[in-house]
Amino acid sequence: VHLDKVRTGQAPPDYQDPRRFFERTYLTDTLRSFSAEVVARLSGKRVGTNAVFNLTTQFGGGKTHALTLIYHLARYGQKAVGWPGVMEIANQASVSTIPQAATAIFVGTEFDSITGRGGDDGTPLRRTPWGEIAWQLGGEEGFAIVREHDERMVAPAGDVIQAFLPKDT
C-alpha cells in the first residue's frame, strides 16, 4: 500500500475502502496495542510520556499498514465501530467511542520541494511539508497562515503551526 494513494483515493480497494481494509487486516497484539494507544490519545487520555510514535521495523514490517489503519480510524471516527476489530481497539483504549480527527498525510519521498504540489490545478502552489499539511488540514484558510513561510521555504514556529491546526477535531 502507498499511504499517499490512500489519501488521494487512488489506492487498491483493499486499502481504500476502510471496512474492506479492516475485514482483511489481522489485528496482531502489537497492532491492536498501537492503535488503542492512538485512539486513547485522540480521546484526550494521556498514554505513556510521549504523543510521538516511532515505528521501527524492517522493510515490509507493517509500518504503512499500521498507519493506514490509524488513518481510517481517525478519519471515520465513530462510523468505524461496525468494522471488524474496532470494538476490540476501543475496549483496549478504555473508550466508548472512536474519536474523529482531522488527518493529513505527508510522504516525503513523494513530495518535491522544487516543483511542489498544486499551482496549476486551482489550488495554491505548496513547496514545503508545512504548506502541504496546512493545506490538507485547513484548505485555503489553513494554507494562508503559512503561505509566507512556504514561499520563503522556512519552517514555521510553534505559534504558526498551532494557528493552522483544527481547533475541535
CSV table of N, CA and C in Angstrom, one decimal:
chain,number,residue,atom,x,y,z
A,1,VAL,N,0.8,-1.2,0.0
A,1,VAL,CA,0.0,0.0,0.0
A,1,VAL,C,0.9,1.2,0.0
A,2,HIS,N,0.4,2.3,-0.6
A,2,HIS,CA,1.1,3.5,-0.6
A,2,HIS,C,0.2,4.6,0.1
A,3,LEU,N,0.6,5.1,1.2
A,3,LEU,CA,-0.3,5.9,2.1
A,3,LEU,C,-0.8,7.1,1.4
A,4,ASP,N,0.0,7.8,0.6
A,4,ASP,CA,-0.4,9.0,-0.2
A,4,ASP,C,-1.5,8.6,-1.1
A,5,LYS,N,-1.5,7.4,-1.7
A,5,LYS,CA,-2.6,7.0,-2.6
A,5,LYS,C,-3.9,6.7,-1.9
A,6,VAL,N,-3.8,6.3,-0.6
A,6,VAL,CA,-5.0,6.1,0.2
A,6,VAL,C,-5.6,7.5,0.4
A,7,ARG,N,-4.8,8.5,0.7
A,7,ARG,CA,-5.3,9.8,0.9
A,7,ARG,C,-6.0,10.4,-0.4
A,8,THR,N,-5.4,10.2,-1.5
A,8,THR,CA,-5.9,10.7,-2.8
A,8,THR,C,-7.0,9.9,-3.4
A,9,GLY,N,-7.3,8.7,-2.8
A,9,GLY,CA,-8.3,7.9,-3.4
A,9,GLY,C,-7.9,7.0,-4.6
A,10,GLN,N,-6.6,6.8,-4.7
A,10,GLN,CA,-6.0,6.0,-5.8
A,10,GLN,C,-5.5,4.7,-5.4
A,11,ALA,N,-5.7,4.3,-4.2
A,11,ALA,CA,-5.1,3.0,-3.7
A,11,ALA,C,-6.1,1.9,-4.1
A,12,PRO,N,-5.6,0.6,-4.1
A,12,PRO,CA,-6.4,-0.5,-4.4
A,12,PRO,C,-7.6,-0.6,-3.4
A,13,PRO,N,-8.7,-1.2,-3.8
A,13,PRO,CA,-9.9,-1.2,-3.0
A,13,PRO,C,-9.6,-1.8,-1.6
A,14,ASP,N,-8.7,-2.8,-1.5
A,14,ASP,CA,-8.5,-3.4,-0.2
A,14,ASP,C,-7.9,-2.4,0.8
A,15,TYR,N,-7.3,-1.4,0.4
A,15,TYR,CA,-6.7,-0.3,1.2
A,15,TYR,C,-7.6,0.9,1.3
A,16,GLN,N,-8.3,1.2,0.2
A,16,GLN,CA,-9.1,2.4,0.0
A,16,GLN,C,-10.4,2.3,0.8
A,17,ASP,N,-11.1,1.2,0.7
A,17,ASP,CA,-12.3,1.1,1.4
A,17,ASP,C,-12.0,0.6,2.9
A,18,PRO,N,-12.4,1.5,3.9
A,18,PRO,CA,-12.0,1.2,5.2
A,18,PRO,C,-12.6,-0.1,5.8
A,19,ARG,N,-13.8,-0.4,5.5
A,19,ARG,CA,-14.4,-1.6,6.0
A,19,ARG,C,-13.7,-2.8,5.4
A,20,ARG,N,-13.5,-2.8,4.1
A,20,ARG,CA,-12.8,-3.9,3.5
A,20,ARG,C,-11.4,-4.0,4.1
A,21,PHE,N,-10.7,-2.9,4.3
A,21,PHE,CA,-9.4,-2.9,4.9
A,21,PHE,C,-9.4,-3.6,6.3
A,22,PHE,N,-10.4,-3.3,7.1
A,22,PHE,CA,-10.4,-3.9,8.4
A,22,PHE,C,-10.9,-5.4,8.3
A,23,GLU,N,-11.7,-5.7,7.3
A,23,GLU,CA,-12.1,-7.1,7.2
A,23,GLU,C,-10.9,-8.0,6.8
A,24,ARG,N,-9.9,-7.4,6.1
A,24,ARG,CA,-8.7,-8.1,5.6
A,24,ARG,C,-7.5,-8.0,6.5
A,25,THR,N,-7.6,-7.2,7.6
A,25,THR,CA,-6.5,-7.0,8.5
A,25,THR,C,-6.6,-7.9,9.7
A,26,TYR,N,-5.5,-8.6,10.0
A,26,TYR,CA,-5.4,-9.3,11.2
A,26,TYR,C,-4.8,-8.4,12.3
A,27,LEU,N,-5.6,-8.2,13.3
A,27,LEU,CA,-5.1,-7.3,14.4
A,27,LEU,C,-4.2,-8.1,15.3
A,28,THR,N,-2.9,-8.0,15.1
A,28,THR,CA,-1.9,-8.6,16.0
A,28,THR,C,-2.0,-7.9,17.3
A,29,ASP,N,-1.4,-8.5,18.4
A,29,ASP,CA,-1.4,-7.8,19.7
A,29,ASP,C,-0.7,-6.4,19.5
A,30,THR,N,0.4,-6.4,18.8
A,30,THR,CA,1.1,-5.1,18.6
A,30,THR,C,0.3,-4.1,17.9
A,31,LEU,N,-0.4,-4.5,16.8
A,31,LEU,CA,-1.2,-3.6,16.0
A,31,LEU,C,-2.4,-3.1,16.8
A,32,ARG,N,-3.0,-4.0,17.6
A,32,ARG,CA,-4.1,-3.6,18.4
A,32,ARG,C,-3.7,-2.6,19.5
A,33,SER,N,-2.5,-2.9,20.1
A,33,SER,CA,-2.0,-2.1,21.2
A,33,SER,C,-1.6,-0.7,20.7
A,34,PHE,N,-0.9,-0.6,19.6
A,34,PHE,CA,-0.6,0.6,18.9
A,34,PHE,C,-1.8,1.5,18.6
A,35,SER,N,-2.8,0.9,18.0
A,35,SER,CA,-4.0,1.6,17.6
A,35,SER,C,-4.8,2.0,18.8
A,36,ALA,N,-4.8,1.2,19.8
A,36,ALA,CA,-5.5,1.6,21.1
A,36,ALA,C,-4.8,2.8,21.7
A,37,GLU,N,-3.5,2.8,21.7
A,37,GLU,CA,-2.8,4.0,22.3
A,37,GLU,C,-3.2,5.3,21.5
A,38,VAL,N,-3.2,5.1,20.2
A,38,VAL,CA,-3.6,6.3,19.4
A,38,VAL,C,-5.0,6.8,19.6
A,39,VAL,N,-5.9,5.8,19.7
A,39,VAL,CA,-7.3,6.1,19.9
A,39,VAL,C,-7.5,6.8,21.3
A,40,ALA,N,-6.8,6.2,22.3
A,40,ALA,CA,-6.8,6.8,23.7
A,40,ALA,C,-6.3,8.3,23.6
A,41,ARG,N,-5.2,8.5,22.9
A,41,ARG,CA,-4.6,9.9,22.8
A,41,ARG,C,-5.6,10.8,22.2
A,42,LEU,N,-6.3,10.3,21.1
A,42,LEU,CA,-7.2,11.1,20.3
A,42,LEU,C,-8.5,11.4,21.2
A,43,SER,N,-8.7,10.6,22.2
A,43,SER,CA,-9.8,10.7,23.1
A,43,SER,C,-9.5,11.6,24.3
A,44,GLY,N,-8.2,12.1,24.3
A,44,GLY,CA,-7.8,13.0,25.4
A,44,GLY,C,-7.1,12.4,26.5
A,45,LYS,N,-6.9,11.1,26.4
A,45,LYS,CA,-6.2,10.4,27.5
A,45,LYS,C,-4.7,10.4,27.4
A,46,ARG,N,-4.0,10.6,28.5
A,46,ARG,CA,-2.6,10.6,28.4
A,46,ARG,C,-2.1,9.1,28.5
A,47,VAL,N,-1.4,8.7,27.5
A,47,VAL,CA,-0.9,7.3,27.5
A,47,VAL,C,0.6,7.4,27.3
A,48,GLY,N,1.3,6.9,28.3
A,48,GLY,CA,2.8,7.0,28.2
A,48,GLY,C,3.2,8.4,28.4
A,49,THR,N,4.4,8.7,27.9
A,49,THR,CA,5.0,10.0,28.2
A,49,THR,C,5.1,10.8,26.9
A,50,ASN,N,4.9,10.3,25.8
A,50,ASN,CA,5.2,11.0,24.5
A,50,ASN,C,4.1,10.7,23.5
A,51,ALA,N,3.6,11.7,22.9
A,51,ALA,CA,2.5,11.5,21.9
A,51,ALA,C,3.1,11.2,20.5
A,52,VAL,N,4.4,11.2,20.4
A,52,VAL,CA,5.0,10.8,19.1
A,52,VAL,C,5.3,9.4,19.1
A,53,PHE,N,4.9,8.7,18.1
A,53,PHE,CA,5.2,7.2,18.0
A,53,PHE,C,6.3,7.0,16.9
A,54,ASN,N,7.3,6.2,17.3
A,54,ASN,CA,8.4,5.9,16.4
A,54,ASN,C,8.2,4.5,15.9
A,55,LEU,N,7.7,4.3,14.7
A,55,LEU,CA,7.5,3.0,14.1
A,55,LEU,C,8.8,2.5,13.5
A,56,THR,N,9.4,1.5,14.1
A,56,THR,CA,10.7,1.0,13.6
A,56,THR,C,10.5,-0.5,13.4
A,57,THR,N,10.5,-0.9,12.1
A,57,THR,CA,10.5,-2.3,11.7
A,57,THR,C,11.4,-2.4,10.4
A,58,GLN,N,11.7,-3.6,10.1
A,58,GLN,CA,12.4,-3.8,8.8
A,58,GLN,C,11.5,-3.5,7.7
A,59,PHE,N,12.0,-3.4,6.5
A,59,PHE,CA,11.2,-3.3,5.3
A,59,PHE,C,10.2,-4.4,5.2
A,60,GLY,N,8.9,-4.0,5.0
A,60,GLY,CA,7.8,-5.0,4.9
A,60,GLY,C,7.3,-5.4,6.3
A,61,GLY,N,7.7,-4.6,7.3
A,61,GLY,CA,7.3,-4.9,8.7
A,61,GLY,C,5.9,-4.4,9.1
A,62,GLY,N,5.2,-3.7,8.3
A,62,GLY,CA,3.9,-3.3,8.6
A,62,GLY,C,3.7,-1.8,9.0
A,63,LYS,N,4.7,-1.0,8.8
A,63,LYS,CA,4.5,0.4,9.2
A,63,LYS,C,3.4,1.1,8.4
A,64,THR,N,3.4,1.0,7.1
A,64,THR,CA,2.4,1.7,6.3
A,64,THR,C,1.0,1.1,6.6
A,65,HIS,N,1.0,-0.2,6.8
A,65,HIS,CA,-0.3,-0.9,7.1
A,65,HIS,C,-0.9,-0.3,8.4
A,66,ALA,N,0.0,-0.2,9.4
A,66,ALA,CA,-0.4,0.4,10.7
A,66,ALA,C,-0.9,1.8,10.6
A,67,LEU,N,-0.2,2.6,9.8
A,67,LEU,CA,-0.6,4.0,9.6
A,67,LEU,C,-1.9,4.1,8.8
A,68,THR,N,-2.1,3.2,7.8
A,68,THR,CA,-3.4,3.2,7.1
A,68,THR,C,-4.5,2.9,8.1
A,69,LEU,N,-4.3,1.9,9.0
A,69,LEU,CA,-5.3,1.6,10.0
A,69,LEU,C,-5.7,2.8,10.8
A,70,ILE,N,-4.7,3.5,11.3
A,70,ILE,CA,-4.9,4.7,12.1
A,70,ILE,C,-5.6,5.8,11.3
A,71,TYR,N,-5.2,6.0,10.0
A,71,TYR,CA,-5.8,7.0,9.2
A,71,TYR,C,-7.3,6.7,9.1
A,72,HIS,N,-7.7,5.5,8.8
A,72,HIS,CA,-9.1,5.2,8.7
A,72,HIS,C,-9.8,5.4,10.0
A,73,LEU,N,-9.3,5.0,11.1
A,73,LEU,CA,-9.9,5.2,12.4
A,73,LEU,C,-10.1,6.7,12.7
A,74,ALA,N,-9.1,7.5,12.5
A,74,ALA,CA,-9.1,8.9,12.8
A,74,ALA,C,-10.1,9.6,11.8
A,75,ARG,N,-10.0,9.2,10.6
A,75,ARG,CA,-10.8,9.9,9.6
A,75,ARG,C,-12.3,9.6,9.8
A,76,TYR,N,-12.7,8.4,10.1
A,76,TYR,CA,-14.1,8.0,10.1
A,76,TYR,C,-14.6,8.0,11.6
A,77,GLY,N,-13.8,8.0,12.6
A,77,GLY,CA,-14.3,8.1,13.9
A,77,GLY,C,-15.3,7.1,14.3
A,78,GLN,N,-16.4,7.5,14.8
A,78,GLN,CA,-17.5,6.6,15.3
A,78,GLN,C,-18.1,5.8,14.2
A,79,LYS,N,-18.0,6.2,13.0
A,79,LYS,CA,-18.5,5.4,11.8
A,79,LYS,C,-17.7,4.1,11.7
A,80,ALA,N,-16.6,4.0,12.4
A,80,ALA,CA,-15.7,2.8,12.3
A,80,ALA,C,-16.2,1.7,13.2
A,81,VAL,N,-17.1,1.9,14.1
A,81,VAL,CA,-17.4,1.0,15.2
A,81,VAL,C,-17.9,-0.4,14.6
A,82,GLY,N,-18.5,-0.4,13.5
A,82,GLY,CA,-19.0,-1.7,13.0
A,82,GLY,C,-18.0,-2.5,12.2
A,83,TRP,N,-16.8,-1.9,12.0
A,83,TRP,CA,-15.8,-2.7,11.3
A,83,TRP,C,-15.1,-3.7,12.2
A,84,PRO,N,-14.7,-4.8,11.6
A,84,PRO,CA,-14.1,-5.9,12.4
A,84,PRO,C,-12.9,-5.4,13.2
A,85,GLY,N,-12.9,-5.7,14.5
A,85,GLY,CA,-11.8,-5.4,15.4
A,85,GLY,C,-11.8,-4.1,16.1
A,86,VAL,N,-12.7,-3.2,15.6
A,86,VAL,CA,-12.6,-1.8,16.1
A,86,VAL,C,-13.1,-1.7,17.5
A,87,MET,N,-14.1,-2.5,17.9
A,87,MET,CA,-14.5,-2.5,19.3
A,87,MET,C,-13.4,-3.1,20.2
A,88,GLU,N,-12.6,-4.0,19.7
A,88,GLU,CA,-11.5,-4.6,20.5
A,88,GLU,C,-10.5,-3.4,20.8
A,89,ILE,N,-10.3,-2.6,19.8
A,89,ILE,CA,-9.4,-1.5,19.9
A,89,ILE,C,-9.9,-0.5,20.9
A,90,ALA,N,-11.2,-0.2,20.8
A,90,ALA,CA,-11.9,0.8,21.7
A,90,ALA,C,-11.8,0.2,23.2
A,91,ASN,N,-12.1,-1.1,23.3
A,91,ASN,CA,-12.1,-1.6,24.7
A,91,ASN,C,-10.7,-1.6,25.3
A,92,GLN,N,-9.7,-1.9,24.5
A,92,GLN,CA,-8.3,-1.8,25.0
A,92,GLN,C,-7.9,-0.4,25.3
A,93,ALA,N,-8.5,0.6,24.6
A,93,ALA,CA,-8.2,2.0,24.8
A,93,ALA,C,-9.0,2.5,26.0
A,94,SER,N,-10.0,1.7,26.5
A,94,SER,CA,-10.9,2.1,27.5
A,94,SER,C,-11.7,3.3,27.2
A,95,VAL,N,-12.2,3.3,25.9
A,95,VAL,CA,-13.1,4.4,25.4
A,95,VAL,C,-14.4,3.8,24.9
A,96,SER,N,-15.4,4.5,25.0
A,96,SER,CA,-16.7,4.0,24.5
A,96,SER,C,-17.0,4.5,23.0
A,97,THR,N,-16.3,5.5,22.6
A,97,THR,CA,-16.4,6.0,21.2
A,97,THR,C,-15.0,6.1,20.5
A,98,ILE,N,-15.1,6.1,19.2
A,98,ILE,CA,-13.8,6.3,18.5
A,98,ILE,C,-13.9,7.8,18.0
A,99,PRO,N,-12.9,8.6,18.4
A,99,PRO,CA,-13.0,10.0,18.1
A,99,PRO,C,-12.6,10.2,16.6
A,100,GLN,N,-13.2,11.2,16.0
A,100,GLN,CA,-12.9,11.5,14.6
A,100,GLN,C,-11.8,12.7,14.7
A,101,ALA,N,-10.9,12.7,13.8
A,101,ALA,CA,-9.8,13.7,13.9
A,101,ALA,C,-9.5,14.1,12.5
A,102,ALA,N,-9.1,15.4,12.3
A,102,ALA,CA,-8.6,15.9,11.1
A,102,ALA,C,-7.3,15.1,10.7
A,103,THR,N,-7.1,14.8,9.5
A,103,THR,CA,-6.0,14.0,9.1
A,103,THR,C,-5.2,14.7,7.9
A,104,ALA,N,-3.9,14.5,8.0
A,104,ALA,CA,-3.1,14.9,6.9
A,104,ALA,C,-2.0,13.9,6.7
A,105,ILE,N,-1.7,13.6,5.5
A,105,ILE,CA,-0.6,12.6,5.1
A,105,ILE,C,0.4,13.3,4.3
A,106,PHE,N,1.7,13.1,4.8
A,106,PHE,CA,2.8,13.7,4.1
A,106,PHE,C,3.8,12.6,3.9
A,107,VAL,N,4.1,12.2,2.7
A,107,VAL,CA,5.1,11.2,2.4
A,107,VAL,C,6.2,11.9,1.7
A,108,GLY,N,7.3,12.0,2.5
A,108,GLY,CA,8.5,12.8,2.0
A,108,GLY,C,9.1,12.4,0.7
A,109,THR,N,9.0,11.1,0.4
A,109,THR,CA,9.6,10.6,-0.8
A,109,THR,C,8.7,10.9,-2.0
A,110,GLU,N,7.5,11.3,-1.8
A,110,GLU,CA,6.6,11.6,-2.9
A,110,GLU,C,6.4,13.1,-3.1
A,111,PHE,N,7.1,13.9,-2.3
A,111,PHE,CA,6.9,15.4,-2.4
A,111,PHE,C,8.3,16.0,-2.8
A,112,ASP,N,8.2,16.8,-3.9
A,112,ASP,CA,9.4,17.5,-4.3
A,112,ASP,C,9.3,19.0,-4.0
A,113,SER,N,10.2,19.6,-3.3
A,113,SER,CA,10.1,21.0,-2.9
A,113,SER,C,10.3,21.9,-4.0
A,114,ILE,N,11.0,21.5,-5.0
A,114,ILE,CA,11.2,22.4,-6.2
A,114,ILE,C,10.0,22.5,-7.0
A,115,THR,N,9.3,21.4,-7.3
A,115,THR,CA,8.1,21.5,-8.1
A,115,THR,C,6.9,21.7,-7.2
A,116,GLY,N,6.9,21.2,-6.0
A,116,GLY,CA,5.8,21.4,-5.1
A,116,GLY,C,4.5,20.7,-5.5
A,117,ARG,N,3.4,21.0,-4.9
A,117,ARG,CA,2.1,20.5,-5.3
A,117,ARG,C,1.2,21.6,-5.5
A,118,GLY,N,0.3,21.4,-6.5
A,118,GLY,CA,-0.7,22.5,-6.8
A,118,GLY,C,-0.1,23.5,-7.7
A,119,GLY,N,-0.8,24.7,-7.7
A,119,GLY,CA,-0.4,25.8,-8.5
A,119,GLY,C,-1.0,25.8,-9.9
A,120,ASP,N,-1.2,24.6,-10.5
A,120,ASP,CA,-1.7,24.5,-11.8
A,120,ASP,C,-3.1,23.8,-11.9
A,121,ASP,N,-3.6,23.6,-10.7
A,121,ASP,CA,-4.9,22.9,-10.6
A,121,ASP,C,-6.0,23.6,-9.8
A,122,GLY,N,-5.8,24.9,-9.7
A,122,GLY,CA,-6.7,25.8,-9.0
A,122,GLY,C,-6.4,25.8,-7.5
A,123,THR,N,-5.4,25.1,-7.0
A,123,THR,CA,-5.0,25.2,-5.6
A,123,THR,C,-3.7,26.0,-5.6
A,124,PRO,N,-3.3,26.6,-4.4
A,124,PRO,CA,-2.1,27.3,-4.3
A,124,PRO,C,-0.9,26.3,-4.4
A,125,LEU,N,0.2,26.8,-5.0
A,125,LEU,CA,1.4,26.0,-5.0
A,125,LEU,C,2.0,25.9,-3.6
A,126,ARG,N,2.2,24.6,-3.2
A,126,ARG,CA,2.8,24.3,-1.9
A,126,ARG,C,4.1,23.7,-2.1
A,127,ARG,N,5.1,24.3,-1.5
A,127,ARG,CA,6.5,23.8,-1.7
A,127,ARG,C,7.2,23.3,-0.5
A,128,THR,N,6.5,23.3,0.7
A,128,THR,CA,7.1,22.7,1.9
A,128,THR,C,6.2,21.7,2.5
A,129,PRO,N,6.7,20.9,3.4
A,129,PRO,CA,5.8,20.0,4.1
A,129,PRO,C,4.8,20.7,4.9
A,130,TRP,N,5.2,21.9,5.5
A,130,TRP,CA,4.2,22.6,6.3
A,130,TRP,C,3.1,23.2,5.5
A,131,GLY,N,3.5,23.7,4.3
A,131,GLY,CA,2.4,24.2,3.4
A,131,GLY,C,1.4,23.1,3.0
A,132,GLU,N,2.0,21.9,2.7
A,132,GLU,CA,1.1,20.8,2.3
A,132,GLU,C,0.2,20.4,3.4
A,133,ILE,N,0.8,20.2,4.6
A,133,ILE,CA,0.0,19.8,5.7
A,133,ILE,C,-1.1,20.8,6.1
A,134,ALA,N,-0.7,22.1,6.1
A,134,ALA,CA,-1.7,23.2,6.4
A,134,ALA,C,-2.8,23.1,5.3
A,135,TRP,N,-2.5,22.9,4.1
A,135,TRP,CA,-3.5,22.8,3.0
A,135,TRP,C,-4.4,21.6,3.3
A,136,GLN,N,-3.9,20.5,3.6
A,136,GLN,CA,-4.7,19.3,3.8
A,136,GLN,C,-5.6,19.5,5.0
A,137,LEU,N,-5.1,20.1,6.0
A,137,LEU,CA,-5.9,20.3,7.3
A,137,LEU,C,-6.9,21.5,7.2
A,138,GLY,N,-6.6,22.5,6.5
A,138,GLY,CA,-7.4,23.7,6.5
A,138,GLY,C,-7.7,24.4,5.2
A,139,GLY,N,-7.3,23.7,4.1
A,139,GLY,CA,-7.6,24.3,2.8
A,139,GLY,C,-7.0,25.7,2.6
A,140,GLU,N,-7.7,26.6,1.9
A,140,GLU,CA,-7.2,28.0,1.7
A,140,GLU,C,-6.8,28.7,3.0
A,141,GLU,N,-7.8,28.6,3.9
A,141,GLU,CA,-7.6,29.3,5.2
A,141,GLU,C,-6.4,28.8,6.0
A,142,GLY,N,-6.2,27.5,6.0
A,142,GLY,CA,-5.0,26.9,6.7
A,142,GLY,C,-3.7,27.3,6.0
A,143,PHE,N,-3.8,27.2,4.6
A,143,PHE,CA,-2.5,27.5,3.9
A,143,PHE,C,-2.2,29.0,4.0
A,144,ALA,N,-3.2,29.8,4.1
A,144,ALA,CA,-2.9,31.3,4.2
A,144,ALA,C,-2.0,31.6,5.4
A,145,ILE,N,-2.2,30.8,6.5
A,145,ILE,CA,-1.4,31.0,7.7
A,145,ILE,C,0.1,30.8,7.5
A,146,VAL,N,0.4,29.8,6.6
A,146,VAL,CA,1.8,29.5,6.4
A,146,VAL,C,2.3,29.9,5.0
A,147,ARG,N,1.5,30.6,4.2
A,147,ARG,CA,1.9,31.0,2.9
A,147,ARG,C,3.2,31.7,2.8
A,148,GLU,N,3.5,32.7,3.6
A,148,GLU,CA,4.8,33.3,3.5
A,148,GLU,C,6.0,32.4,3.9
A,149,HIS,N,5.8,31.6,4.9
A,149,HIS,CA,6.8,30.6,5.2
A,149,HIS,C,7.0,29.6,4.1
A,150,ASP,N,6.0,29.2,3.4
A,150,ASP,CA,6.1,28.3,2.3
A,150,ASP,C,6.8,28.9,1.1
A,151,GLU,N,6.5,30.2,0.8
A,151,GLU,CA,7.1,30.9,-0.3
A,151,GLU,C,8.6,31.1,0.0
A,152,ARG,N,9.0,31.4,1.2
A,152,ARG,CA,10.4,31.6,1.6
A,152,ARG,C,11.1,30.2,1.9
A,153,MET,N,10.3,29.1,2.0
A,153,MET,CA,10.8,27.8,2.3
A,153,MET,C,11.5,27.8,3.7
A,154,VAL,N,10.7,28.3,4.6
A,154,VAL,CA,11.2,28.4,6.0
A,154,VAL,C,10.2,27.7,6.9
A,155,ALA,N,10.7,26.9,7.8
A,155,ALA,CA,9.8,26.2,8.7
A,155,ALA,C,9.1,27.2,9.7
A,156,PRO,N,7.8,27.1,9.8
A,156,PRO,CA,7.1,27.9,10.8
A,156,PRO,C,7.3,27.5,12.2
A,157,ALA,N,7.2,28.5,13.1
A,157,ALA,CA,7.4,28.2,14.6
A,157,ALA,C,6.1,27.7,15.2
A,158,GLY,N,6.1,27.3,16.4
A,158,GLY,CA,5.0,26.7,17.1
A,158,GLY,C,3.7,27.4,17.1
A,159,ASP,N,3.7,28.8,17.3
A,159,ASP,CA,2.5,29.5,17.3
A,159,ASP,C,1.8,29.5,15.9
A,160,VAL,N,2.6,29.5,14.9
A,160,VAL,CA,2.1,29.5,13.5
A,160,VAL,C,1.5,28.1,13.2
A,161,ILE,N,2.2,27.1,13.6
A,161,ILE,CA,1.7,25.7,13.5
A,161,ILE,C,0.3,25.6,14.2
A,162,GLN,N,0.3,26.0,15.5
A,162,GLN,CA,-0.9,26.0,16.3
A,162,GLN,C,-2.0,26.7,15.6
A,163,ALA,N,-1.8,27.7,14.9
A,163,ALA,CA,-2.8,28.5,14.3
A,163,ALA,C,-3.5,27.8,13.1
A,164,PHE,N,-2.8,26.9,12.4
A,164,PHE,CA,-3.5,26.2,11.3
A,164,PHE,C,-4.0,24.8,11.7
A,165,LEU,N,-3.7,24.4,12.9
A,165,LEU,CA,-4.3,23.1,13.4
A,165,LEU,C,-5.7,23.3,13.7
A,166,PRO,N,-6.6,22.3,13.3
A,166,PRO,CA,-8.0,22.4,13.6
A,166,PRO,C,-8.2,22.5,15.1
A,167,LYS,N,-9.2,23.3,15.5
A,167,LYS,CA,-9.4,23.6,16.9
A,167,LYS,C,-10.3,22.5,17.6
A,168,ASP,N,-11.2,21.8,16.9
A,168,ASP,CA,-12.1,20.9,17.5
A,168,ASP,C,-12.1,19.5,17.0
A,169,THR,N,-11.1,19.1,16.2
A,169,THR,CA,-11.1,17.7,15.8
A,169,THR,C,-9.7,17.1,16.1
